[in-house]
Each structure stands twice: as structure tokens, then as C-alpha cells.
Short mmCIF file of C-alpha atoms and ligand atoms in Angstrom, two decimals:
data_model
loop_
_atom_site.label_atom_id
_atom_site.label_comp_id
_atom_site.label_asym_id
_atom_site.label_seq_id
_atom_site.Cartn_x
_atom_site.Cartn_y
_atom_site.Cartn_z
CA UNK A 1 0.00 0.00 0.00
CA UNK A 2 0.99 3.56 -0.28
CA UNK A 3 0.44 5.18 3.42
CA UNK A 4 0.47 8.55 4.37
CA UNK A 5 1.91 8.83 7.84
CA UNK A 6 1.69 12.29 9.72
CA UNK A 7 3.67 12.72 12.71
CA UNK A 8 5.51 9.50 11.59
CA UNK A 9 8.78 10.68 13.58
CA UNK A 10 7.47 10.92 17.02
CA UNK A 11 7.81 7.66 19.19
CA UNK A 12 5.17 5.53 17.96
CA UNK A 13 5.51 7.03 14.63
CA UNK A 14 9.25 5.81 14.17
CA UNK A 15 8.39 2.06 15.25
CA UNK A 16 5.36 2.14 13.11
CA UNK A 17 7.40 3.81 10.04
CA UNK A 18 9.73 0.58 10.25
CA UNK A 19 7.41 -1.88 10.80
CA UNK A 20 5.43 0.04 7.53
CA UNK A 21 8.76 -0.22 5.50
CA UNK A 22 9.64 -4.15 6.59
CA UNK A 23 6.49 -5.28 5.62
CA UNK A 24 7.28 -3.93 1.95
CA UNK A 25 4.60 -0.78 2.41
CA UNK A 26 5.86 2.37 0.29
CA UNK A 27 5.58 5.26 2.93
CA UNK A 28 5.14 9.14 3.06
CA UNK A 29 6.33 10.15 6.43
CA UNK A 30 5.49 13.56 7.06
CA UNK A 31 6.58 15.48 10.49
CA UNK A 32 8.78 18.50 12.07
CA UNK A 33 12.13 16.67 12.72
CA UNK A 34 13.66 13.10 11.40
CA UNK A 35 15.73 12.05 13.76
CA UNK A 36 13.69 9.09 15.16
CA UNK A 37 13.49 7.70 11.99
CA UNK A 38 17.49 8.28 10.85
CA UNK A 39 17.72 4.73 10.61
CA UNK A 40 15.01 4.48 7.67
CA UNK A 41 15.84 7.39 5.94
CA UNK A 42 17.89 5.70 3.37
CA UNK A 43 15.34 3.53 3.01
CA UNK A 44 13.84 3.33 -0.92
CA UNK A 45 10.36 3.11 0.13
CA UNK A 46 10.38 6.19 2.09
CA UNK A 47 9.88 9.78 1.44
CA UNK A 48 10.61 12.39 4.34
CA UNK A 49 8.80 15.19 4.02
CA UNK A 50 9.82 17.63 6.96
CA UNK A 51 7.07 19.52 7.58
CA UNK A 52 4.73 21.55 9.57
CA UNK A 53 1.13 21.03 9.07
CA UNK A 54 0.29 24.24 10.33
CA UNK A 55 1.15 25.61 7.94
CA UNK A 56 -1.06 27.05 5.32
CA UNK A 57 1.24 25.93 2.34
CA UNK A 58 1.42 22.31 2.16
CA UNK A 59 -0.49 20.23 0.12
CA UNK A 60 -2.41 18.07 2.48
CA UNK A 61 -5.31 17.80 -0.50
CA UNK A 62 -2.81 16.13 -2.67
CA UNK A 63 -0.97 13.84 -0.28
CA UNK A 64 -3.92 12.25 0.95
CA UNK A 65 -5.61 12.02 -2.98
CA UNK A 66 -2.31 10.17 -3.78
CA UNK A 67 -2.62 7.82 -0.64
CA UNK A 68 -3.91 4.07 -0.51
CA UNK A 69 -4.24 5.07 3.46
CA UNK A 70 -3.81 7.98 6.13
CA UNK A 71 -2.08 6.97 9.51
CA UNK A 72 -2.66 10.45 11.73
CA UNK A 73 -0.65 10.36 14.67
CA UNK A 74 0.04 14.01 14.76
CA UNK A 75 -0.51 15.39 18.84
CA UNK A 76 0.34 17.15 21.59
CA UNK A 77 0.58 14.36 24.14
CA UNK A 78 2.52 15.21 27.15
CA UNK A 79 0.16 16.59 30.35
CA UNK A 80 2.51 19.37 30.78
CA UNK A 81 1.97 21.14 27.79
CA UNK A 82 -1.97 20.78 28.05
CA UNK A 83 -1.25 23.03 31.47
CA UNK A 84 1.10 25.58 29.56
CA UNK A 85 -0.92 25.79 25.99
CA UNK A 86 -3.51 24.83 26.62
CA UNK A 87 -4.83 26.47 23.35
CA UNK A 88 -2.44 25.52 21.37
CA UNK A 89 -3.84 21.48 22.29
CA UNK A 90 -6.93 21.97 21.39
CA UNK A 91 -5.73 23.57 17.80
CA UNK A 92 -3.34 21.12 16.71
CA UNK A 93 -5.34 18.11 18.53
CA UNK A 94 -8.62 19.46 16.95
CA UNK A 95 -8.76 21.48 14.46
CA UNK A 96 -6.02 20.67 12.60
CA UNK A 97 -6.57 17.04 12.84
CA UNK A 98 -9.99 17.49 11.78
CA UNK A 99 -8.51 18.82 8.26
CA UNK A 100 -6.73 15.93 8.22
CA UNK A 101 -10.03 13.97 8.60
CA UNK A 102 -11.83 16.17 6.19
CA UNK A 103 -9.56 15.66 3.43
CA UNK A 104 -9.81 11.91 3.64
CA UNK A 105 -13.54 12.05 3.93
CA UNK A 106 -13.29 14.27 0.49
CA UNK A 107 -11.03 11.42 -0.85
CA UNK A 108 -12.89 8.46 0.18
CA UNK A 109 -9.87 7.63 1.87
CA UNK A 110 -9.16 5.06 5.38
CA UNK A 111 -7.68 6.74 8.25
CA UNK A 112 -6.35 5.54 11.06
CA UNK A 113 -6.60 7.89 13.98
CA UNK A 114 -4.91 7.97 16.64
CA UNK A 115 -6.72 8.74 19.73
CA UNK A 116 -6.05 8.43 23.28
CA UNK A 117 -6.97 6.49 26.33
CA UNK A 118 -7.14 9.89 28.35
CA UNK A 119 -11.10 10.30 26.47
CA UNK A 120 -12.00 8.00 29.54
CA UNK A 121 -10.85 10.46 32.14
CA UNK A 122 -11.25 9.54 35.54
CA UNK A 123 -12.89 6.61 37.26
CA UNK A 124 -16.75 6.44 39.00
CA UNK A 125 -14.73 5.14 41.88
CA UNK A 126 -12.73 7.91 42.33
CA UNK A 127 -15.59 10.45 43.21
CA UNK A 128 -16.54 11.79 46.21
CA UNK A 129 -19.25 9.83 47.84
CA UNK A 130 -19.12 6.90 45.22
CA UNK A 131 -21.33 4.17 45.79
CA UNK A 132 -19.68 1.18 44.72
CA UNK A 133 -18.79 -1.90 47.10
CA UNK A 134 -15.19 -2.38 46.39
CA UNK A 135 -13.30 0.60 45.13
CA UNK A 136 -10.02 -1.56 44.51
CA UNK A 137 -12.29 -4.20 42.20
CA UNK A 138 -10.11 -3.53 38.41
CA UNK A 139 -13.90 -3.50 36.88
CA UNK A 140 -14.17 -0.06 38.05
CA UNK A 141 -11.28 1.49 36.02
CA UNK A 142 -11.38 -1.21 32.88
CA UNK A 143 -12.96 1.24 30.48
CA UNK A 144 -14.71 -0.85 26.98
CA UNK A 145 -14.65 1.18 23.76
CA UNK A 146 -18.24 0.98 23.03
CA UNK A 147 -19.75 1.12 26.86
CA UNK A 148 -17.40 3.05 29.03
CA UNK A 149 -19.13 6.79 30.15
CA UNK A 150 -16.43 9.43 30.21
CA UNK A 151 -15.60 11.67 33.46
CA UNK A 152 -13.51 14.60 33.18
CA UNK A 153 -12.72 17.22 35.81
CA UNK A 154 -14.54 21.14 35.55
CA UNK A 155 -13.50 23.62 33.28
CA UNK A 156 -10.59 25.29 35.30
CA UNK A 157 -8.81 22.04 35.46
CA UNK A 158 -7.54 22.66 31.71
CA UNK A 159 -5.52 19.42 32.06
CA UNK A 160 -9.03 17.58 30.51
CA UNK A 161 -8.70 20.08 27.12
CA UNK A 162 -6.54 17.24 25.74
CA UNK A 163 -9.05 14.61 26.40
CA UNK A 164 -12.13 17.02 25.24
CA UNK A 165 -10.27 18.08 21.96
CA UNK A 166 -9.80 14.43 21.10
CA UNK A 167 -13.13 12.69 22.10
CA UNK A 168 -14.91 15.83 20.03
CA UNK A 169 -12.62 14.74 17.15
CA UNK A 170 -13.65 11.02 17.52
CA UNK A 171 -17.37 11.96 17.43
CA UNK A 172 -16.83 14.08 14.39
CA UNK A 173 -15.10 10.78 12.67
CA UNK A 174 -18.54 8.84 14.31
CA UNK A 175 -20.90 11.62 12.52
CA UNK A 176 -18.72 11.48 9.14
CA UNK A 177 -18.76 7.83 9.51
CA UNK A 178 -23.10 7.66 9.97
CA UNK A 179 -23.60 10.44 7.63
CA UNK A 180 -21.34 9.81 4.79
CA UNK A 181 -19.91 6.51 5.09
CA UNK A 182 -16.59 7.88 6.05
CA UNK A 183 -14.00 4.83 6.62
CA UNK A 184 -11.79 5.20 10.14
CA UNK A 185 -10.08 3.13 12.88
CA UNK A 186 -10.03 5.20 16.00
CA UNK A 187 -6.92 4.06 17.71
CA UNK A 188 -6.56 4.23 22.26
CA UNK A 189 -3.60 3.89 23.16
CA UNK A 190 -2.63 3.08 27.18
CA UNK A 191 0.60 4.41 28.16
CA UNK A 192 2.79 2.71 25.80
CA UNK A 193 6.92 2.99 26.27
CA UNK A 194 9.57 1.47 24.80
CA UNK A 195 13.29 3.47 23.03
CA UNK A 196 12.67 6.87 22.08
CA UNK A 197 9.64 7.61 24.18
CA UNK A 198 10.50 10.98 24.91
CA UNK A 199 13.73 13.40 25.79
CA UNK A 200 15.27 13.30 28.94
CA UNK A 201 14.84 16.95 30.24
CA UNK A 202 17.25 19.15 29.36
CA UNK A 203 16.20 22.34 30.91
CA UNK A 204 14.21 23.60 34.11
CA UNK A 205 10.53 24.27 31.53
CA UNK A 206 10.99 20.14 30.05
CA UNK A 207 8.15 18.23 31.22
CA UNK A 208 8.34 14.99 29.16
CA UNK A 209 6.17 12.15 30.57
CA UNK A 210 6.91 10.26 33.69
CA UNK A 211 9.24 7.76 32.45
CA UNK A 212 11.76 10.25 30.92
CA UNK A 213 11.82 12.42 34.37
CA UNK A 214 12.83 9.06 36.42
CA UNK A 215 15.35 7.95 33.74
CA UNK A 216 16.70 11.54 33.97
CA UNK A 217 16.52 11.27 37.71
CA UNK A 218 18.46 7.72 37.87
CA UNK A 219 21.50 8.69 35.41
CA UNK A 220 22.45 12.02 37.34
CA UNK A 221 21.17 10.85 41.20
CA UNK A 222 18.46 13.89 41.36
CA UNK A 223 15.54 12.99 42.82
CA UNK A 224 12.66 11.12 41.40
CA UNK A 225 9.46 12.92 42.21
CA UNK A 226 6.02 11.42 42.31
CA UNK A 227 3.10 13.90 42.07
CA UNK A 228 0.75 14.02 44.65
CA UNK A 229 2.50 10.40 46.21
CA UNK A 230 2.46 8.83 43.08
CA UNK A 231 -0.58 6.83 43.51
CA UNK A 232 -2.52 7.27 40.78
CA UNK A 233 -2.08 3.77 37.88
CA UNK A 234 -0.89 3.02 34.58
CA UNK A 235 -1.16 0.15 32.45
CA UNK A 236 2.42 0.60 30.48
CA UNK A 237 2.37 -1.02 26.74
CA UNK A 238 5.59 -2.50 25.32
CA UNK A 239 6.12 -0.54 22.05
CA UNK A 240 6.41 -3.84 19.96
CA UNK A 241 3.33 -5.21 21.59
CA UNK A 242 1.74 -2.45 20.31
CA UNK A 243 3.16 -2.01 17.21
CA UNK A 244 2.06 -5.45 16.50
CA UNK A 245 -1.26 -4.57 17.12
CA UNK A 246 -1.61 -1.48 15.49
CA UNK A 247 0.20 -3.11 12.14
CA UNK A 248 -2.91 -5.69 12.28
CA UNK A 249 -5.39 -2.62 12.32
CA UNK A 250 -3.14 -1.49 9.20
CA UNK A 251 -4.01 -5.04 7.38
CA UNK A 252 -7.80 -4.63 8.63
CA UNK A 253 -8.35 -8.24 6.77
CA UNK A 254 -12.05 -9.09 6.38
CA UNK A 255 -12.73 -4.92 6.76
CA UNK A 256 -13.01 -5.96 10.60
CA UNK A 257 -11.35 -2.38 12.01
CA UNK A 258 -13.77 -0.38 9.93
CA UNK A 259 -15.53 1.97 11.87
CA UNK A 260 -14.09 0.66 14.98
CA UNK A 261 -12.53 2.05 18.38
CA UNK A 262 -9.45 -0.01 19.37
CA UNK A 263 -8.06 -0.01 22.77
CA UNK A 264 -4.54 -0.86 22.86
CA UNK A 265 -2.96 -1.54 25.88
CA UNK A 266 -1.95 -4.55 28.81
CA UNK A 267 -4.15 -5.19 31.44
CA UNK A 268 -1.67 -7.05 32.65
CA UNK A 269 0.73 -4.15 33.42
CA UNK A 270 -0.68 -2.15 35.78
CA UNK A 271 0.84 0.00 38.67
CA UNK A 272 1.20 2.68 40.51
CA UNK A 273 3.42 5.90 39.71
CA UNK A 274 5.14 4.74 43.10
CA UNK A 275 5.41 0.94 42.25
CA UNK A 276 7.02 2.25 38.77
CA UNK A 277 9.86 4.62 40.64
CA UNK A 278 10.60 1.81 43.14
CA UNK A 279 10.82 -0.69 40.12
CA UNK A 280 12.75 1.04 38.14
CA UNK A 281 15.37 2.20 40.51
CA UNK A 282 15.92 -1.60 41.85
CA UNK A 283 16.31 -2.22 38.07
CA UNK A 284 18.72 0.51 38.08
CA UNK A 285 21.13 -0.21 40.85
CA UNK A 286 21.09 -4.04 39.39
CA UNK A 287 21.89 -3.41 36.24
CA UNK A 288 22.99 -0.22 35.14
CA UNK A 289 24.13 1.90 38.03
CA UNK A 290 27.34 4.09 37.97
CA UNK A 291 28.84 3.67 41.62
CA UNK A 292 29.92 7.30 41.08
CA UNK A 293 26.55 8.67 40.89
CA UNK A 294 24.37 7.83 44.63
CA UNK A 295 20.82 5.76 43.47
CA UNK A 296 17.95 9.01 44.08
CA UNK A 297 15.36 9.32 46.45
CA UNK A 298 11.99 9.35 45.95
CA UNK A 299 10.03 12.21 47.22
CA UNK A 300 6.26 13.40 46.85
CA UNK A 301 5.75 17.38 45.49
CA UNK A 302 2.01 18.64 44.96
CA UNK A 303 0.54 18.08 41.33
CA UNK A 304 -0.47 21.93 40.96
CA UNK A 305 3.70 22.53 41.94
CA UNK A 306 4.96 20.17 39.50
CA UNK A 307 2.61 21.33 36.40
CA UNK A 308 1.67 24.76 37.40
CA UNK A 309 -2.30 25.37 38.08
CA UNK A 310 -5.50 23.69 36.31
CA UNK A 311 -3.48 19.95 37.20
CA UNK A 312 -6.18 17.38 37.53
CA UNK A 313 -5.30 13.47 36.64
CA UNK A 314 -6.60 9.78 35.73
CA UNK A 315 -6.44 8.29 38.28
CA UNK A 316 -6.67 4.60 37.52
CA UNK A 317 -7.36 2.94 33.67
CA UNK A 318 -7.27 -0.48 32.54
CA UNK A 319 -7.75 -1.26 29.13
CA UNK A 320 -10.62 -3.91 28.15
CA UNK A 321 -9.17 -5.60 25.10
CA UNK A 322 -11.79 -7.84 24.28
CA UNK A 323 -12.15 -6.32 20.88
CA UNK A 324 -8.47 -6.24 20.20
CA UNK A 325 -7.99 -9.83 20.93
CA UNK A 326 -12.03 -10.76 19.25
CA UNK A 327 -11.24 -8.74 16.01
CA UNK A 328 -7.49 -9.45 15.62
CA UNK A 329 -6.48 -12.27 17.58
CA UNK A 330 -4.20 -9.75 19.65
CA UNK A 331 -2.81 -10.63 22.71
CA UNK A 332 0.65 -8.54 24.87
CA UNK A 333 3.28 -10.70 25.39
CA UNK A 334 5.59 -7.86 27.47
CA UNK A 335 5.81 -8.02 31.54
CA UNK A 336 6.39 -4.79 32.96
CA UNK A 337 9.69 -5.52 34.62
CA UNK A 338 11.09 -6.72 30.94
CA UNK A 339 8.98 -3.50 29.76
CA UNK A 340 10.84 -0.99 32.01
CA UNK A 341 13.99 -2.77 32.15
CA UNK A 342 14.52 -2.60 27.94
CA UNK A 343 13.78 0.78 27.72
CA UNK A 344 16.14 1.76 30.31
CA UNK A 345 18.54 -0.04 28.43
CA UNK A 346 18.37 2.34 25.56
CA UNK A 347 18.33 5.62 27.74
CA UNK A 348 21.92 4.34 29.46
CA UNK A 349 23.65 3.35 25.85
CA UNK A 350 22.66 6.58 24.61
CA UNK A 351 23.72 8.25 27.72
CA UNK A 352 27.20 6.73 27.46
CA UNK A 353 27.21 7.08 23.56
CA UNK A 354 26.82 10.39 24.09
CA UNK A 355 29.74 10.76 26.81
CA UNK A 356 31.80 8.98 24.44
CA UNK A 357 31.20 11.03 21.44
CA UNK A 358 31.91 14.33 23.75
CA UNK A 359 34.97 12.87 25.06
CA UNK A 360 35.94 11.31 21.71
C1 LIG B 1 -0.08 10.95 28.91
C2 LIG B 1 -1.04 11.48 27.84
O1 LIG B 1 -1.89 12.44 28.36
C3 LIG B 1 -1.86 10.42 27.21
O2 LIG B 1 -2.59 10.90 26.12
C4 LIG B 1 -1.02 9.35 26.70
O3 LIG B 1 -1.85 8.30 26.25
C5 LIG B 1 -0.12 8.85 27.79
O4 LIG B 1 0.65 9.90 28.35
C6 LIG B 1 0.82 7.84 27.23
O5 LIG B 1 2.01 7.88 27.45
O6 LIG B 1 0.30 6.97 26.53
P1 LIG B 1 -0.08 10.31 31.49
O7 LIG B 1 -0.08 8.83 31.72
O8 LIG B 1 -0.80 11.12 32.53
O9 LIG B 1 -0.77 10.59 30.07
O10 LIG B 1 1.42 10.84 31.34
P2 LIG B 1 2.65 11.06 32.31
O11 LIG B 1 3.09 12.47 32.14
O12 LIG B 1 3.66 10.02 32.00
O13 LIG B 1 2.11 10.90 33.80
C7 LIG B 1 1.85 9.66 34.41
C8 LIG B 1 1.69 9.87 35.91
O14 LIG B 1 2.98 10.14 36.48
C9 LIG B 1 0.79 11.03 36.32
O15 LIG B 1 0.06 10.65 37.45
C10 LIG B 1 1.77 12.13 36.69
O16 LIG B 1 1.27 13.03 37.62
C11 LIG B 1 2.91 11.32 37.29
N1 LIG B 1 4.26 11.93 37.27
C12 LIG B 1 4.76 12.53 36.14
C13 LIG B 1 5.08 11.82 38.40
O17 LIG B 1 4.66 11.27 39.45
N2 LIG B 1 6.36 12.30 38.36
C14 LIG B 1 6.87 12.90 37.26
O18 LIG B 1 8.08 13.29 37.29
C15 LIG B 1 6.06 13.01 36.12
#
């Protein structure tokens, strides 16, 4: 096939470009920077276009005219910048996504869109004065594509305009889909990780995700910080795990993704922000510590003094993947230890590549 891929450097963008390419697909990759995909540039079946979508210039019309499919991965996805720019989210998670849509709609073109398991927001549980027996029982944070309400926090906790700006852009896919016929697979991703996630922080105003602060934290023996105690829960996703998945959604044999929500994500992986620091500090001082550099503490610092005001968070979300595993015969096969324990692997080589290159 001939795919269109926007945002196809970013982290799941670079593993999906090479699975794309190794499977014999010829690829337009479209986004701001390469250098998550360096190794494929070379690559005969791929074109690198380096560019912003913004702006007004590019020919999105005739991209997606000369595409077999339309892979949008294009986001803002770290919780820090929904707190900064705020605005900004909801215009490049919105309405420039929704151009994206628009054009394949015009088309007649598939898209896959990728989405985000923050649409579920927080869990019934969670509330004050919930009425439910057992607030620990998983079935109360497992959220289902097709049954799962949404809650989101008020207005002045502008952490939810990330969520908002992407469940409004999966409804608009819904309408295009009931009204016109519109073909899409609306990707949910939980939490996935792997190499190249993120940065590690380079200055003071970085605010990667979670993973990239600890990693940070662990190779210069500054300490790790949970927010708010570090109790809220993640179910972390092995990159190829959900790479595989995703590349099945791609095939879509039998037409069984059109139209479709997809979680993607391992139940099997869940734990606390706490559990994760602990876990991958251990890991740390097994396998990869300097004995120059002392293993960090782990301290707690207030959510609204780590992201600035209008910090809210999920608390707890499991994905159901019934219809992963129904429609595609999915299944994880990463453990979180293995999980964690790989991608730290990649963080320290390219830590000490980089010391050797300065020192080189
Ligand atoms: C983010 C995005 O909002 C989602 O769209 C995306 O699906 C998800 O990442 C992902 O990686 O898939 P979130 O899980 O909240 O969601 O991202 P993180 O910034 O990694 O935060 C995870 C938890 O760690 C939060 O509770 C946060 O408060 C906490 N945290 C973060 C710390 O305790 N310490 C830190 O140094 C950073």
C-alpha cells in the first residue's frame, strides 16, 4: 500500500514507520524533525517530508488524494503542555486534525486515527461519595470502547482540554462515519513505552512524561518525584506489543477495524506511579548503576507545583481488550519488569554514547 503517515517521527511514529517499510509498504512520512526515523531514511520506500502542518502551504489535498491510506498520529501528548498551551492542544489536537479527517472524507480515503486512552478520564470510583462496594475491584477502572461513560474534571482544570479536543474529534469521525460513510479506525492507546519515548529533560521548563523524568533522575542521582505520592495507575504497553497490534489494524483483513474504536494496551501491566519509581530504581542499581553517581530518592511534590495550576489526573485505567484480541487475535506478550527494564537499556547506551562522542 501507499500510506500517508503524519507525525511518523514521534515515538510511535518511528516504530510504526519501520514496521510500515519491513512489511514492503511504500511510505510518506510527514513530520517537524527526522531524527527518530534516521535509521530508515535511506530507506527506498520512504519519502521524508519535513514539515509543519500548520502551515497554510502544504499540500495536504494532494498527499492524501495520492494515498492508498492515512495513519494520523500528529498530537500534543505530554500533560505538561496541556497546562502551559492549553490552546495551542486543542488547535493542533482538533482542528487541525480534523482537516486531516476532512480531506480523507473528500477522498474516500481510510484513516487511522490515533486517539487516546485519556477520552476516559477519571474513574466512578474515584468520586466523592461513590457508591460502589469495592473501590479496589479492576472493573471499576477497565474502560470498553463501546460502553465506558467518560468523566472529566470542571472547566478550570484545563488538564481535561486534551481529552475534550480528542473525544470531540472522535465523534466528528462517528458523525462522518453515519452520515457519509466515512471509513476510520479510531486508535486508544494506554501508556505505551519502549526506546525513544520521549527526551530526557534538558532544561528547568521540560516536562516529558513520567518515564523520561525518572530515567533523567536515575542517570544524574536527582531525585525522582512522584506527584501528589504517586498513587494514581498506569497500564504501560511494550512498544512492539503495540506495534504489533496497530500493524494488524493497518491489514484490517475481512474490513473488521472499519468503523471501529481499538483499545490498545496490557491489562496485565498495571501499577502505581510509586510501584514504577521503586521498580525502576531496583532495576537501576542491578543493572545499570554508575557507583559514582548515589541511586535518588523518591520524594512526593504537589501536582499543581509540579505542572503549574489547572493539574487534575486519571487516576486509575485499565484497558478492556476484548475487541483487540475478538477482532485481531491480539494478545501482549511484554511483563512490565522486561517493559521498564529494555527501555532503560536504551536511555543508558545513549547516555554513554553520548559521553563517548563528547569525550571522543
Ligand atoms: C499521557 C497522555 O496524556 C496520554 O494521552 C497518553 O496516552 C499517555 O501519556 C501515554 O504515554 O500513553 P499520562 O499517563 O498522565 O498521560 O502521562 P505522564 O506524564 O507520564 O504521567 C503519568 C503519571 O505520572 C501522572 O500521574 C503524573 O502526575 C505522574 N508523574 C509525572 C510523576 O509522578 N512524576 C513525574 O516526574 C512526572
Amino acid at each position: 500500500m501507499k500510506i500517508l503517515a503524519l507525525g511518523a517521527a514521534g515515538f510511535i511514529g518511528s516504530h510504526l514507520t519501520h514496521r510500515l517499510l519491513k512489511e514492503g509498504h511504500i511510505v510518506t512520512a510527514v513530520d517537524l524533525q527526522s531524527e527518530k526515523v534516521a535509521e530508515d531514511l535511506d530507506h527506498a520506500h520512504l519519502t521524508f517530508l519535513r514539515q509543519d502542518i500548520r502551515s497554510p502551504a502544504w499540500d495536504l489535498d494532494g498527499m492524501v488524494r495520492d494515498a492508498d491510506l492515512v495513519i494520523d498520529l500528529i498530537a500534543y501528548a505530554n500533560p505538561g503542555l496541556y497546562l502551559r498551551i492549553p490552546l495551542e492542544v486543542f488547535r493542533l489536537n482538533f482542528l487541525e486534525n480534523l482537516k486531516i479527517a476532512e480531506a480523507c472524507v473528500r477522498h474516500g480515503k481510510r484513516l487511522i486515527q490515533f486517539s487516546t486512552c485519556e477520552v476516559y478520564g477519571r474513574t466512578a470510583a474515584s468520586l466523592k461519595n461513590a457508591a460502589v462496594a469495592d473501590p479496589e475491584d479492576p472493573i471499576h477502572a477497565t474502560f470498553s470502547e463501546d460502553t465506558s461513560e467518560y468523566i472529566l474534571g470542571p472547566v478550570a482544570k484545563h488538564r481535561w482540554i486534551y481529552s475534550c479536543a480528542k473525544q470531540l474529534l472522535e465523534r466528528v469521525l462517528h458523525a462522518y462515519g453515519l452520515e457519509q460513510g466515512f471509513n476510520y479506525t479510531i486508535i486508544r492507546p494506554f501508556n505505551f513505552i519502549g526506546p525513544k519515548i520521549d527526551f530526557l529533560p534538558q532544561k528547568d521548563d521540560d516536562i516529558p512524561r513520567v518515564f523520561s523524568f525518572f530515567m533523567d533522575a536515575l542517570l544524574n542521582g536527582t531525585p525522582m518525584k512522584l506527584v501528589n505520592g504517586g498513587v494514581n495507575r498506569r497500564c504501560y504497553t511494550y512498544i512492539d506489543d503495540a506495534i504489533e497490534c496497530t500493524y494488524r489494524i493497518v491489514e484490517n483483513h475481512g474490513g473488521v477495524c472499519d468503523r471501529q474504536i481499538v483499545n490498545i494496551g496490557s491489562p496485565y501491566n498495571e501499577v502505581s506511579i510509586r510501584q514504577m519509581a521503586e521498580t525502576m530504581r531496583e532495576i537501576y542499581a542491578a543493572r545499570f548503576r554508575d557507583p559514582a553517581v548515589p541511586l535518588p530518592e523518591i520524594i512526593s511534590v504537589p501536582g499543581e507545583e509540579f505542572y503549574g495550576e489547572g493539574y487534575d489526573d486519571s487516576d486509575r485505567r485499565i484497558p478492556d481488550i476484548t475487541k483487540a484480541r475478538t477482532l485481531l487475535g491480539w494478545e501482549p506478550v511484554w511483563g512490565i519488569h522486561d517493559t521498564l527494564e529494555t527501555t532503560m537499556r536504551y536511555y543508558v547506551s545513549e547516555r554513554r554514547n553520548a559521553a563517548t562522542t563528547c569525550n571522543g
